[in-house]
Amino acid sequence: MKNLLYLLFVFYEFGCSSSRESFKKQKYFSIDSLITAQISLLESNPKVLTKTVQIGKNIETQTLSVQNIDWQSELKIFRLLELNKSIFIGSIDTKTDFKNTSYRPKKNMDLPIKFLKITKAKGELKSINGYYLDNKAAIIYTSEKSFKMNFNEGLLTNFEISGSQKIIFTDTTRFKINYTIN
């Protein structure tokens, strides 16, 4: 009987701690929630996407109609900027002024998200800028990405991903992907 009470107590504690953690996880601006909402908005509005990809000196432009756009796939990479992960809680400094909220890792914290800036005007989201550096395996691989998203009346109008990748024994590859939604 004593073991059963102990077991119930352990289950109760884990149950309560996970609900407390889910509350804590929403401390920062949620990129995941934003992406999910934008996907719904973009799927319900007939839009055309112009996508320009530059890798090194090679440039290719595509225009995709609404039926051929996989918004989930196109916007998935922005989820790298999600700060509401348990490993980030308490590791991020937040600075807010009347237009911007900026997030940076605290000193002595080595996080892949180096910078995230949310800009609003008159209560509406205007832009998101971020920088992500994946250098966990720096001896063989490094990757850096800069992210930009622009909004008009709450709807995503254009976004850009640029950066570089370096793999051991190869040259650095620079890339830029620019998206315009019409």
mmCIF file of C-alpha atoms in Angstrom, residues 31 77-83 85 88 92 101-105 109-118 127-136 141-149 160-166 172-175:
data_model
loop_
_atom_site.group_PDB
_atom_site.id
_atom_site.type_symbol
_atom_site.label_atom_id
_atom_site.label_comp_id
_atom_site.label_asym_id
_atom_site.label_seq_id
_atom_site.Cartn_x
_atom_site.Cartn_y
_atom_site.Cartn_z
ATOM 1 C CA ILE A 31 7.358 31.510 -34.073
ATOM 2 C CA ILE A 77 12.765 26.401 -41.720
ATOM 3 C CA PHE A 78 11.572 29.433 -39.734
ATOM 4 C CA ARG A 79 10.665 27.056 -36.901
ATOM 5 C CA LEU A 80 14.410 26.965 -36.129
ATOM 6 C CA LEU A 81 13.800 30.357 -34.493
ATOM 7 C CA GLU A 82 11.284 29.022 -31.950
ATOM 8 C CA LEU A 83 12.435 30.189 -28.501
ATOM 9 C CA LYS A 85 11.783 25.224 -26.028
ATOM 10 C CA PHE A 88 16.025 28.025 -23.975
ATOM 11 C CA ILE A 92 17.501 34.342 -23.277
ATOM 12 C CA THR A 101 11.271 43.111 -28.971
ATOM 13 C CA SER A 102 14.729 41.582 -29.285
ATOM 14 C CA TYR A 103 15.914 38.244 -27.962
ATOM 15 C CA ARG A 104 19.563 37.251 -27.501
ATOM 16 C CA PRO A 105 21.269 34.473 -25.554
ATOM 17 C CA MET A 109 25.146 30.763 -23.156
ATOM 18 C CA ASP A 110 25.977 28.976 -26.404
ATOM 19 C CA LEU A 111 22.631 28.735 -28.178
ATOM 20 C CA PRO A 112 22.097 28.305 -31.923
ATOM 21 C CA ILE A 113 19.650 31.239 -32.043
ATOM 22 C CA LYS A 114 21.921 34.257 -31.776
ATOM 23 C CA PHE A 115 19.336 36.946 -32.421
ATOM 24 C CA LEU A 116 15.600 37.369 -32.953
ATOM 25 C CA LYS A 117 13.881 40.730 -33.422
ATOM 26 C CA ILE A 118 10.120 41.227 -33.646
ATOM 27 C CA SER A 127 8.793 42.173 -39.482
ATOM 28 C CA ILE A 128 10.855 39.399 -37.973
ATOM 29 C CA ASN A 129 14.631 39.181 -38.284
ATOM 30 C CA GLY A 130 16.714 36.355 -36.907
ATOM 31 C CA TYR A 131 20.142 34.790 -37.017
ATOM 32 C CA TYR A 132 20.833 31.077 -36.450
ATOM 33 C CA LEU A 133 24.303 29.547 -36.159
ATOM 34 C CA ASP A 134 24.642 25.764 -36.138
ATOM 35 C CA ASN A 135 28.197 25.071 -35.025
ATOM 36 C CA LYS A 136 27.768 22.085 -32.709
ATOM 37 C CA TYR A 141 30.265 21.278 -40.371
ATOM 38 C CA THR A 142 29.009 24.831 -39.779
ATOM 39 C CA SER A 143 25.886 26.504 -41.055
ATOM 40 C CA GLU A 144 24.640 30.032 -40.535
ATOM 41 C CA LYS A 145 21.299 31.445 -41.582
ATOM 42 C CA SER A 146 19.752 34.899 -41.524
ATOM 43 C CA PHE A 147 15.989 35.107 -41.624
ATOM 44 C CA LYS A 148 13.691 37.969 -42.614
ATOM 45 C CA MET A 149 9.906 38.069 -42.765
ATOM 46 C CA GLU A 160 14.176 35.648 -47.138
ATOM 47 C CA ILE A 161 16.681 33.090 -45.929
ATOM 48 C CA SER A 162 20.358 33.690 -46.574
ATOM 49 C CA GLY A 163 23.554 32.274 -45.211
ATOM 50 C CA SER A 164 26.379 29.866 -45.751
ATOM 51 C CA GLN A 165 27.375 26.264 -45.163
ATOM 52 C CA LYS A 166 30.847 24.855 -44.727
ATOM 53 C CA THR A 172 32.003 27.612 -48.200
ATOM 54 C CA THR A 173 28.688 27.630 -50.064
ATOM 55 C CA ARG A 174 26.683 30.835 -49.857
ATOM 56 C CA PHE A 175 22.959 30.872 -50.543
#
